[in-house]
CSV table of C-alpha atoms in Angstrom, one decimal:
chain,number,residue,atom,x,y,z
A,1,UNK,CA,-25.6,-18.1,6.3
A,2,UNK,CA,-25.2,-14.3,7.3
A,3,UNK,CA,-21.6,-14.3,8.0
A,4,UNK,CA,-19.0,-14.1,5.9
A,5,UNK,CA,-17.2,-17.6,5.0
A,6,UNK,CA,-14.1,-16.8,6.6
A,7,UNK,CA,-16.3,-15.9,9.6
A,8,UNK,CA,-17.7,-19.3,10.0
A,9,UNK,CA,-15.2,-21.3,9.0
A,10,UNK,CA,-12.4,-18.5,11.3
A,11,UNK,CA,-9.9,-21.4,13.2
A,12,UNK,CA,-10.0,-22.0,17.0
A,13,UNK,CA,-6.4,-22.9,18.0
A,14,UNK,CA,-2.9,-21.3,16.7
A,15,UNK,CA,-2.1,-24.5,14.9
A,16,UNK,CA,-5.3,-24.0,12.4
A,17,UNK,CA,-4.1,-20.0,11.5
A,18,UNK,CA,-3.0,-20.4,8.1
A,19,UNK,CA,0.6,-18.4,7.6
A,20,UNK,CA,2.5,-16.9,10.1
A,21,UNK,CA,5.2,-19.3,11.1
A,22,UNK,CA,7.8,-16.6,11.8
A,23,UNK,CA,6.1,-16.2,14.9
A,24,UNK,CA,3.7,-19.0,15.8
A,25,UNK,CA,5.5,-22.3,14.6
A,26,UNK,CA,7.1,-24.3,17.1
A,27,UNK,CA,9.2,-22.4,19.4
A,28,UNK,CA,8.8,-19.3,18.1
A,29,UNK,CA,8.5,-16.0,20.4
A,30,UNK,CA,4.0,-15.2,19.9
A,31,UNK,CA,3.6,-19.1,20.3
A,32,UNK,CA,5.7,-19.2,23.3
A,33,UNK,CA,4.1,-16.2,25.2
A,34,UNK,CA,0.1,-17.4,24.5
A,35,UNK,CA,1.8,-20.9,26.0
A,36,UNK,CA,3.4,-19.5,28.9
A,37,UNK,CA,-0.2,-18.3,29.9
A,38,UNK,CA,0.7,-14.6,31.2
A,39,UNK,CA,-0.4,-12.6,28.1
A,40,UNK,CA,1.5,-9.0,27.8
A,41,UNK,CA,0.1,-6.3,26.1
A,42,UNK,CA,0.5,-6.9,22.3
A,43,UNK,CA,0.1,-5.1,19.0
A,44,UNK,CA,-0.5,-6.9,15.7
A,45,UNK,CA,0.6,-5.0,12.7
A,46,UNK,CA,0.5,-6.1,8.9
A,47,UNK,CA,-2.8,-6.1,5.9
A,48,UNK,CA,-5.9,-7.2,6.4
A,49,UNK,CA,-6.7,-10.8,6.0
A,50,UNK,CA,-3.4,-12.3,7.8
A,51,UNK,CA,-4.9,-13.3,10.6
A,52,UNK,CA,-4.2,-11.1,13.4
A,53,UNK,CA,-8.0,-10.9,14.5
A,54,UNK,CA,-8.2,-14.5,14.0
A,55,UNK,CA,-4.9,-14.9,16.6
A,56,UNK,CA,-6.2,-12.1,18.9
A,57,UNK,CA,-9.5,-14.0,19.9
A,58,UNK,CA,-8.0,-17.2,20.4
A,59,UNK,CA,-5.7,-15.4,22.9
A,60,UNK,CA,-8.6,-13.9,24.4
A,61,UNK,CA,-10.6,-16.8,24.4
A,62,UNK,CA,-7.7,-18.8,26.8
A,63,UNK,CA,-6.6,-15.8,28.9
A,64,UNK,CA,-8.4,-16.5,31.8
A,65,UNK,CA,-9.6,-13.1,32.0
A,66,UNK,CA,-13.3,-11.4,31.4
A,67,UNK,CA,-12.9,-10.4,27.8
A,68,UNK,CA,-14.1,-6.9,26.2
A,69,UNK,CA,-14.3,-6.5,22.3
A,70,UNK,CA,-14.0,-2.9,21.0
A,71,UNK,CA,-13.6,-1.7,17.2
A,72,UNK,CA,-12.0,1.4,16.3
A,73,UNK,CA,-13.7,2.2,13.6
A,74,UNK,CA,-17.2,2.4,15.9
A,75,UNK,CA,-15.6,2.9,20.0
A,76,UNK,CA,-16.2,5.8,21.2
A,77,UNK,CA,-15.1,7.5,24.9
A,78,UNK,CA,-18.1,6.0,26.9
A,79,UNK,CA,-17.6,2.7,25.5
A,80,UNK,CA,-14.1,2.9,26.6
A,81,UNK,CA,-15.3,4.1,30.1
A,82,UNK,CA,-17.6,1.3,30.6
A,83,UNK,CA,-14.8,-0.9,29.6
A,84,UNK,CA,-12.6,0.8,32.9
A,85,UNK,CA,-15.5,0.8,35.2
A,86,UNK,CA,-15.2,-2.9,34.9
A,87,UNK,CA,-11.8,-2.8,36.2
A,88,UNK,CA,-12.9,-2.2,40.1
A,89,UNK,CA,-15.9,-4.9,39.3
A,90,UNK,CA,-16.2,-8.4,41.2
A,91,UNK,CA,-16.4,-9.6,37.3
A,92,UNK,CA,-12.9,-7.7,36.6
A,93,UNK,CA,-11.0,-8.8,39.6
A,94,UNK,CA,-8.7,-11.0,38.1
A,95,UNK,CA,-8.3,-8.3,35.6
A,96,UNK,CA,-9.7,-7.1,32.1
A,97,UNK,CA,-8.8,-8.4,28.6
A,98,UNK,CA,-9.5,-5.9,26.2
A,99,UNK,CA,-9.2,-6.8,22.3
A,100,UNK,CA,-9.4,-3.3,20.3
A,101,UNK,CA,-9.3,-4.1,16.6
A,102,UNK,CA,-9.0,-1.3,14.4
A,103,UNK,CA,-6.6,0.7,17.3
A,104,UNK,CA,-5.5,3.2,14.7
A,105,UNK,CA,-8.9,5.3,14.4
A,106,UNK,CA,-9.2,5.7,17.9
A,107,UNK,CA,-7.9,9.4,18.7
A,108,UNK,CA,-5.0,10.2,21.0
A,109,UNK,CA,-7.4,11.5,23.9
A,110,UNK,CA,-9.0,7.9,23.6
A,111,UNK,CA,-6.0,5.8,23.8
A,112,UNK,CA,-4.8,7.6,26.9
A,113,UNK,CA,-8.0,7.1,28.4
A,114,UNK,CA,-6.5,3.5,28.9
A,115,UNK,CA,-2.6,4.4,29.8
A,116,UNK,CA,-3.3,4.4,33.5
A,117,UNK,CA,-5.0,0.7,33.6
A,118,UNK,CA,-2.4,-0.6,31.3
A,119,UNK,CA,0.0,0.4,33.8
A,120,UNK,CA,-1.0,-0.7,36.5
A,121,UNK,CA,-1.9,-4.4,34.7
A,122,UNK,CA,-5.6,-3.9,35.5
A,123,UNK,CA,-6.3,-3.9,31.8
A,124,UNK,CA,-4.3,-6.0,29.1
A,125,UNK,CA,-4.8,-4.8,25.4
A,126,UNK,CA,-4.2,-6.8,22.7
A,127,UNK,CA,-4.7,-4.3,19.9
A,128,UNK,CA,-4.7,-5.1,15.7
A,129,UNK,CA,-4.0,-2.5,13.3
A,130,UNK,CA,-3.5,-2.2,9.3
A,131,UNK,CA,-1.3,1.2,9.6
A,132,UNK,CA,2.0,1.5,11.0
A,133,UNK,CA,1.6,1.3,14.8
A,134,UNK,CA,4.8,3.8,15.3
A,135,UNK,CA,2.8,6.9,13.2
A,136,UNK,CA,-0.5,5.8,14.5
A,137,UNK,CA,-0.4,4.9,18.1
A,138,UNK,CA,0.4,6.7,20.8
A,139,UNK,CA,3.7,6.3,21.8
A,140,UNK,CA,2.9,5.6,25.6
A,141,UNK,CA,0.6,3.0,24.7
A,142,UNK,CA,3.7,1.5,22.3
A,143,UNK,CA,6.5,1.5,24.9
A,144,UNK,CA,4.1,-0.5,27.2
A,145,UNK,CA,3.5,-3.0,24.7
A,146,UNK,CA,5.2,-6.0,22.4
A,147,UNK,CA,4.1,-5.2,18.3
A,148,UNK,CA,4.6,-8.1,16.5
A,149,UNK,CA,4.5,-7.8,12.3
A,150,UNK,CA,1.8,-10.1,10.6
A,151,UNK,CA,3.1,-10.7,7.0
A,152,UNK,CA,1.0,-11.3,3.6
A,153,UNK,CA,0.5,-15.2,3.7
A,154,UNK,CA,2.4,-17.0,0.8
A,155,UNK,CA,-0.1,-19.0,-2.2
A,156,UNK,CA,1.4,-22.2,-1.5
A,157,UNK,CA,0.0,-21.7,2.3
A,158,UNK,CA,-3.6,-20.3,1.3
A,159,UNK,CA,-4.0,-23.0,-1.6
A,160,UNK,CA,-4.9,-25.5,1.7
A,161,UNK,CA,-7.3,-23.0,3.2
A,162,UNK,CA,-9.0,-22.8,-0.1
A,163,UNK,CA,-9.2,-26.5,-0.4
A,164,UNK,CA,-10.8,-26.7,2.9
A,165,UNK,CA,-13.5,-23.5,2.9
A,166,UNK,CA,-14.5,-25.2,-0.4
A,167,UNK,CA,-15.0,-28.2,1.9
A,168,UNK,CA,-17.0,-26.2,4.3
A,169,UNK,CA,-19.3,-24.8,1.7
A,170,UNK,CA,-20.5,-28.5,0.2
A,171,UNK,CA,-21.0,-29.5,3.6
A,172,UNK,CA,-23.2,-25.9,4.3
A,173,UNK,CA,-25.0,-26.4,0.5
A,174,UNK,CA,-25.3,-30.2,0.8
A,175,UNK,CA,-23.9,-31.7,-2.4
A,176,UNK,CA,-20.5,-31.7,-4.1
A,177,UNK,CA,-19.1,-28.8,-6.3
A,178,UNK,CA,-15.6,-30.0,-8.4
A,179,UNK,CA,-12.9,-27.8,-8.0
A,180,UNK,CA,-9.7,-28.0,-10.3
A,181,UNK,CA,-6.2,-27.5,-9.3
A,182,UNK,CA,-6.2,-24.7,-11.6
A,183,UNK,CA,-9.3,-22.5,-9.5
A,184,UNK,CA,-7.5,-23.3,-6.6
A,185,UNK,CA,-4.2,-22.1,-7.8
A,186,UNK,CA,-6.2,-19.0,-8.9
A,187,UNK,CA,-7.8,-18.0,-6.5
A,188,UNK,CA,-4.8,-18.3,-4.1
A,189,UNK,CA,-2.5,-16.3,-6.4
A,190,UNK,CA,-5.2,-13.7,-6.9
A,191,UNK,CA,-5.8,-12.9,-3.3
A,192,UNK,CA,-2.7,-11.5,-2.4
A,193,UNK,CA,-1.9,-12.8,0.8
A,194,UNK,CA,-5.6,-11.8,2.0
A,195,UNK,CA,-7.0,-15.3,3.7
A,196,UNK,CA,-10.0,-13.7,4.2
A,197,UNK,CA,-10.5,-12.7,0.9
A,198,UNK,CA,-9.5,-16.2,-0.6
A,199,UNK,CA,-12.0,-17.4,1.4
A,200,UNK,CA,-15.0,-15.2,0.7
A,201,UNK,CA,-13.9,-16.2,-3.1
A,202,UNK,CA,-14.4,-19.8,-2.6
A,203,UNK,CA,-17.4,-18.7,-0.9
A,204,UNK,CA,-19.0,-16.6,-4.0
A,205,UNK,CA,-17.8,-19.8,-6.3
A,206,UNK,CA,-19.5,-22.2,-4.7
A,207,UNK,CA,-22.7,-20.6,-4.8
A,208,UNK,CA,-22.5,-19.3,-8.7
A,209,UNK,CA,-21.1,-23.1,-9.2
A,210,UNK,CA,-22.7,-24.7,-12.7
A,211,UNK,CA,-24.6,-27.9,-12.4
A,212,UNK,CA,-24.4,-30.2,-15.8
A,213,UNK,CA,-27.2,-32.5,-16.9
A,214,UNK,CA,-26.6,-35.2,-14.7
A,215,UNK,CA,-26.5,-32.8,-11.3
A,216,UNK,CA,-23.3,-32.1,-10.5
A,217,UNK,CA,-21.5,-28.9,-9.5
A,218,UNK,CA,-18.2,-27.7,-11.0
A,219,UNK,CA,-16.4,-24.3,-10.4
A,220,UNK,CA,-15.3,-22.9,-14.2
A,221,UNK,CA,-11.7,-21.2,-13.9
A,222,UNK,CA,-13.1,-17.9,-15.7
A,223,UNK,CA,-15.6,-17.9,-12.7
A,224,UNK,CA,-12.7,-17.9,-10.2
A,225,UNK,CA,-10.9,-15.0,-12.4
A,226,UNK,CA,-13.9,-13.1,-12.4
A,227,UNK,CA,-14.5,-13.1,-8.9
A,228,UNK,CA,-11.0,-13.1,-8.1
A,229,UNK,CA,-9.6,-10.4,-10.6
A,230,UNK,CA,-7.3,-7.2,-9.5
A,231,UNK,CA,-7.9,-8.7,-6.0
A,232,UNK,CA,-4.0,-9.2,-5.5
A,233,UNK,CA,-3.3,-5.5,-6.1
A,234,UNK,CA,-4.2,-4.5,-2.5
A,235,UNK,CA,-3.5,-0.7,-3.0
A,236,UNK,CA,-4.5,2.1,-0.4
A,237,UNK,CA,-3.4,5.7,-1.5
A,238,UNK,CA,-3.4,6.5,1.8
A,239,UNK,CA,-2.0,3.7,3.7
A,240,UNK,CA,1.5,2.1,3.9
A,241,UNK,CA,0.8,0.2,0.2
A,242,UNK,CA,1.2,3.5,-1.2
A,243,UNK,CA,4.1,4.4,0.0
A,244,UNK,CA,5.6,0.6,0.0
A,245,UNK,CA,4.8,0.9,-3.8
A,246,UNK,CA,6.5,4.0,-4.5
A,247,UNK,CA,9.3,3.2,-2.5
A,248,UNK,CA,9.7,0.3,-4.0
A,249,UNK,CA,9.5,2.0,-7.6
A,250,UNK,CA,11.7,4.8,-6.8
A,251,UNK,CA,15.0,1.9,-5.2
A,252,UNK,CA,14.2,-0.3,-7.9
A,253,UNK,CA,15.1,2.6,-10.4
A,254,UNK,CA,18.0,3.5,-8.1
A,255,UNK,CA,19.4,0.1,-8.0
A,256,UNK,CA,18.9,-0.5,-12.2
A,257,UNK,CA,16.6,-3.3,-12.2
A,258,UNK,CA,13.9,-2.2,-15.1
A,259,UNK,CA,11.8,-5.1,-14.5
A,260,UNK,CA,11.4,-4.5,-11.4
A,261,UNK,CA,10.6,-0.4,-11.6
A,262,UNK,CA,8.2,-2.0,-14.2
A,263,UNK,CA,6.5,-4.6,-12.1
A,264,UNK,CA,5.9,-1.8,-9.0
A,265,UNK,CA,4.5,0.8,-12.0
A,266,UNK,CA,2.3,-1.7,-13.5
A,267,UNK,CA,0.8,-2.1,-9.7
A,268,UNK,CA,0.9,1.9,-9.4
A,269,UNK,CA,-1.0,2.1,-12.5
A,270,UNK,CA,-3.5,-0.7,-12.2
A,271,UNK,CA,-4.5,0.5,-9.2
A,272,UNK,CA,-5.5,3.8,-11.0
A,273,UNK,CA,-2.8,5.8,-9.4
A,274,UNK,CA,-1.5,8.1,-12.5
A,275,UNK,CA,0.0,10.9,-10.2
A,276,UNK,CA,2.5,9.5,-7.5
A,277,UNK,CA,4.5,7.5,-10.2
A,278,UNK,CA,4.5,11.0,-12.2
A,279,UNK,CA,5.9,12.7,-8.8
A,280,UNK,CA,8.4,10.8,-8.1
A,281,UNK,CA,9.7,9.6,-11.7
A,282,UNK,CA,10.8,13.8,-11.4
A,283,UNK,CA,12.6,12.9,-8.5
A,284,UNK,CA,14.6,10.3,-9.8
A,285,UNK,CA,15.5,11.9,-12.8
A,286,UNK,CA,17.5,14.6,-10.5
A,287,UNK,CA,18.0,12.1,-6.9
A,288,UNK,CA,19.2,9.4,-8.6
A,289,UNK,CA,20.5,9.7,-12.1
A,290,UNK,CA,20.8,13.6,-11.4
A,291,UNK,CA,24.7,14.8,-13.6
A,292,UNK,CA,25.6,11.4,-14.5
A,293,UNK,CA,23.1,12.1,-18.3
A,294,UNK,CA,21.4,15.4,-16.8
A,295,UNK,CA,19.3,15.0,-19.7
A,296,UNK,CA,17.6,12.4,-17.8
A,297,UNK,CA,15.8,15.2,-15.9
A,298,UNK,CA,14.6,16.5,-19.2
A,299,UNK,CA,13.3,13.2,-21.0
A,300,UNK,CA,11.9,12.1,-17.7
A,301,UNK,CA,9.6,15.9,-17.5
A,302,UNK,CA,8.4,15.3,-21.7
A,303,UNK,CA,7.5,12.1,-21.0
A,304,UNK,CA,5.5,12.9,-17.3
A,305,UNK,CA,4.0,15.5,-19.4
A,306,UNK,CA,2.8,13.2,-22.1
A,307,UNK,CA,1.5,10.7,-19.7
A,308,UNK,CA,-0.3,13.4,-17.9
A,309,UNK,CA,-1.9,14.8,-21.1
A,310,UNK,CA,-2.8,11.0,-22.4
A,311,UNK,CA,-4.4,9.6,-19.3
A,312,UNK,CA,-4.8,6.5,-18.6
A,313,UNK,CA,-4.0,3.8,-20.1
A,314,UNK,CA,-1.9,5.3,-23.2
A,315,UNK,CA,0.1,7.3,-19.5
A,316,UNK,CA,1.7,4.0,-19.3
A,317,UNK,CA,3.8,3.9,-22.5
A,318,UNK,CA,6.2,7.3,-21.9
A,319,UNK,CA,6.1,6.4,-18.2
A,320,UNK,CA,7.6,2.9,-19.1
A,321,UNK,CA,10.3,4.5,-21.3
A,322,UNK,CA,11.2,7.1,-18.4
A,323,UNK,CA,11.2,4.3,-16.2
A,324,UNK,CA,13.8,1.6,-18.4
A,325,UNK,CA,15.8,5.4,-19.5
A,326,UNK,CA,16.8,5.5,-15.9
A,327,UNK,CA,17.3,2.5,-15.0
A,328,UNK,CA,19.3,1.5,-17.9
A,329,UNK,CA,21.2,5.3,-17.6
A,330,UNK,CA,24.3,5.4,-15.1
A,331,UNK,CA,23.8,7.1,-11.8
A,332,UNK,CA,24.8,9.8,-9.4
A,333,UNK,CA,23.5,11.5,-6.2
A,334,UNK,CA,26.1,14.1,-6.0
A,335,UNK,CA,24.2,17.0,-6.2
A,336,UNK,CA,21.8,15.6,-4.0
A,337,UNK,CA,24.1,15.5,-1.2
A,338,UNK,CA,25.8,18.7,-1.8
A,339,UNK,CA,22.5,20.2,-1.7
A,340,UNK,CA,22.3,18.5,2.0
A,341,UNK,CA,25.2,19.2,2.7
A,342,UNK,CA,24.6,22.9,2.2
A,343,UNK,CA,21.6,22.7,4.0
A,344,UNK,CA,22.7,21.4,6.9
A,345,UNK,CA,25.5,24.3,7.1
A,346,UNK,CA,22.7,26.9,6.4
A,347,UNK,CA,20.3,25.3,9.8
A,348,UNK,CA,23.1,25.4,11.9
A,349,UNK,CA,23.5,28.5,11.7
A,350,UNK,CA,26.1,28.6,9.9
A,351,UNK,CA,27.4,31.6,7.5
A,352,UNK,CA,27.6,35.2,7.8
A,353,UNK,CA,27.3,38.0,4.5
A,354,UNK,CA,28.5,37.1,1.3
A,355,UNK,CA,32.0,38.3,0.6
A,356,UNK,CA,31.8,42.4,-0.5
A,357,UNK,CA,33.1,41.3,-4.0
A,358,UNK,CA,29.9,39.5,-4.2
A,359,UNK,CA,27.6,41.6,-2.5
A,360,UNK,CA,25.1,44.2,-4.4
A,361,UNK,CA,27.1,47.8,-3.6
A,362,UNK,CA,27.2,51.0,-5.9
A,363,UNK,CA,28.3,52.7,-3.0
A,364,UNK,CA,30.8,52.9,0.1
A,365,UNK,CA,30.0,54.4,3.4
A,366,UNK,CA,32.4,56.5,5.3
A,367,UNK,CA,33.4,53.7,7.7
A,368,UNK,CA,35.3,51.7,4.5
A,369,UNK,CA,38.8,51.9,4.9
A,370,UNK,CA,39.1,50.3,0.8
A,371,UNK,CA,36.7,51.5,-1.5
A,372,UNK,CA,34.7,49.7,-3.9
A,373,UNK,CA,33.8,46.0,-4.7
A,374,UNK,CA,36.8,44.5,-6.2
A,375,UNK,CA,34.6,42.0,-8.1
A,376,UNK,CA,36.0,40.0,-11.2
A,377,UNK,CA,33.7,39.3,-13.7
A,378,UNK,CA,34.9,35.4,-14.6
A,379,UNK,CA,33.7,36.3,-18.7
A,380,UNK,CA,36.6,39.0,-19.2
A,381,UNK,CA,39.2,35.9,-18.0
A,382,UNK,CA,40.7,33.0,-20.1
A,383,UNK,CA,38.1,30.0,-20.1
A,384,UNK,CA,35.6,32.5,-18.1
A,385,UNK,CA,37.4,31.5,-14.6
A,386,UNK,CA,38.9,33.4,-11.9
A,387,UNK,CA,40.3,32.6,-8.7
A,388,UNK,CA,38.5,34.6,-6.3
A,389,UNK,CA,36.4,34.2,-2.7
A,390,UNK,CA,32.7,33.4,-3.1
A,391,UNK,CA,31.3,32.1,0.5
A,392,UNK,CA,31.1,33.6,3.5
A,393,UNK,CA,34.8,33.8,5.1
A,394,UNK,CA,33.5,31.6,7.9
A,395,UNK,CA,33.0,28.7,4.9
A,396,UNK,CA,35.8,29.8,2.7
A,397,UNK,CA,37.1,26.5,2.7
A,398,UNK,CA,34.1,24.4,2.9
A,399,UNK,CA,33.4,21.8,0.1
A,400,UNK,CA,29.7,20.3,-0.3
A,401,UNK,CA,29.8,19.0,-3.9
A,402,UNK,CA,32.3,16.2,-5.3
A,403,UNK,CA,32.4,15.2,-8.8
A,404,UNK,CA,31.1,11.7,-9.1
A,405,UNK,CA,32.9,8.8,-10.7
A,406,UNK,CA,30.9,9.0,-14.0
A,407,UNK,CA,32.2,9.9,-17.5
A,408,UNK,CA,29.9,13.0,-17.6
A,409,UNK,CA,31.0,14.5,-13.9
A,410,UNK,CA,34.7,13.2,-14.7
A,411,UNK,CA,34.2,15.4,-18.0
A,412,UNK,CA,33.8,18.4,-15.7
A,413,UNK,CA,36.0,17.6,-13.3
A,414,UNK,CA,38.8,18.0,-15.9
A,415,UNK,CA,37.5,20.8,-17.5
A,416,UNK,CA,37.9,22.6,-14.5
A,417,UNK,CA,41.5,21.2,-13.3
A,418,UNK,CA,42.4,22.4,-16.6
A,419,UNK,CA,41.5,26.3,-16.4
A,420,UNK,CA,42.9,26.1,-13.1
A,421,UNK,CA,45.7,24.5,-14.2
A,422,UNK,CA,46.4,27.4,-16.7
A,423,UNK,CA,46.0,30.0,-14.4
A,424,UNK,CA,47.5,29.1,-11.5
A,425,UNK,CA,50.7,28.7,-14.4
């Protein structure tokens, strides 16, 4: 027993893949294609442990065509080259069937290596990747191909699989090993969504299995939570669970559910991850509850700065009460899309000098028909406001910031209505 579990035991047909119904049940698109028996070039995208190796092979396996396995973590440009020499081959003349697992490590230089026998059908690829294919595959490669998306499988689906790799492993060990409901619902919450590393679970539980004084086997539940535990945090600073986390923090605040921002901090934070949360908790504080309570931006920094001098674990109390503060606080991006707007005024180009009342002269050249600056200083005026131009005359009129519908920028709003008001009286 040198392989893995999920190795031996890795189904042979489509109907045995655990998960992925949206697009191998009945009539659905993946199903329908590997039927029709003309195989396109295809991309499977989505975490490890879903089961887009698993689905790649047994495409491979009924293609009809000589097969080629490459990983990208280990290819390199010769073993690609061998795998186009084949291509003009008596072996390759019904065409090559290359399965590249792992496409995403391969560099741009390799992955074009292949373009011109994709193209011209000598080659078909069916490639599998963890990372987003549209950042990490050439975009060639991607326009000649389907991707299909391979989602985390649910617990209710694994809970089956688990049931039957614990099968497997009495009939590999040769005697029975008792399994309660409770391991199994365990270990197939615990996994999240990995098949694979359910799998290799059962596998590790089985063999530490306990036997009582009469022989038999059982699997103890604080077994299964050993071997399973922090396994359904799948986290990868790197990777698109970062940034799914974060995103999901950051809308979670912006959309005022506090169990929620919890939920995606307590995954942040588990995973060890003090920083990013930090990072973008000072976004929020400005992007999303910004003048609506612009103390927010305050409470948000002392309590990031606590957190950062605490370390973990103590980080996560201020960060939780910066987190339910803004949630729990009313909202407004309305300086973050004046600033926008501003900046989309200032890449197009658009401007010109700031008006001579504004600019920084003590002096006036010959060729200045009116001398001097003709500024107003707002503080020598009745409520420290004074009509007078401040952008460029090709802006004069241009508007980027509009008082949101909270109390506090409703507040302003009228503040400044009224000094107008009294001046323009």
């Amino acid at each position: 027993m040198t392989a893995p579990l999920a190795d031996r035991i890795r189904p042979q047909t489509l109907d045995e893949v655990v998960g992925q119904r949206h697009i191998l049940g009945p009539d659905k698109v993946l199903r329908r294609i590997v039927e029709s028996g003309s195989i396109p070039n295809l991309i499977f995208y989505g975490p490890s442990g879903v089961g887009k190796t698993t689905v790649a092979r047994i495409i491979a396996q009924t293609a009809g065509k000589r097969l080629f396995k490459l990983n990208g973590t280990t290819a390199s440009t010769a073993d690609i080259r061998e795998v186009v020499a084949e291509c003009d081959t008596f072996g390759g003349m019904n065409g090559v069937l290359l399965y590249l697992d792992e496409i995403q490590y391969l560099n741009k230089k390799q992955q074009q290596s292949l373009l011109e026998f994709i193209e011209n059908g000598q080659i078909t690829l069916i490639a599998s990747t963890t990372e987003n294919p549209y950042f990490y595959i050439y975009n060639a490669i991607l326009s000649r191909s389907t991707v299909f998306e391979f989602k985390p499988v649910s617990a209710e689906e694994i809970a089956p699989a688990v049931r039957r790799a614990f099968g497997a492993m009495e009939r590999e060990l040769g005697y029975s090993v008792a399994v309660s409901d409770e391991v199994v619902e365990r270990i197939a919450l615990s996994c999240g969504g990995d098949v694979r590393k359910a799998v290799n679970a059962v596998e590790l539980c089985a063999l530490a299995a306990r036997a009582d004084g009469n022989g038999n086997y059982a699997v103890a539940l604080e077994d299964a939570e050993q071997v399973s535990q922090r396994s359904a945090n799948k986290y990868d600073r790197a990777g698109d669970e970062h940034y799914d986390l974060v995103s999901a923090l950051q809308k979670s605040v912006r959309g005022s559910d506090e169990n929620a921002a919890l939920h995606y901090l307590a995954r942040l934070l588990e995973a060890g991850d003090l920083l990013s949360p930090c990072r973008r908790l000072l976004v929020m504080a400005s992007e999303d509850v910004g003048l609506a309570y612009p103390m927010a931006a305050v409470i948000v920094k002392s309590c990031v700065d606590s957190a950062l001098q605490l370390g973990l674990p103590e980080a996560r109390i201020p960060l939780a009460e910066a987190v339910v503060l803004m949630c729990t606080a009313p909202k407004s991006n309305s300086a973050n899309l004046a600033i926008d707007a501003a900046l989309a005024d200032v890449r197009a180009g658009r401007g010109g000098p700031p008006p001579r009342c504004l600019q920084n002269k003590h002096y006036d050249g010959a060729e200045v028909e009116k001398k001097g600056q003709f500024y107003r200083y707002p503080h020598d005026y009745p409520g420290h406001w004074v009509e007078q131009q401040y952008l460029p005359d090709s802006l004069r009129d241009r508007v980027y910031y509009t008082f949101g519908d909270n109390k506090t920028e409703q507040m302003a709003k009228s503040y400044r209505e009224g000094v107008q008001r009294k001046k323009e009286g």
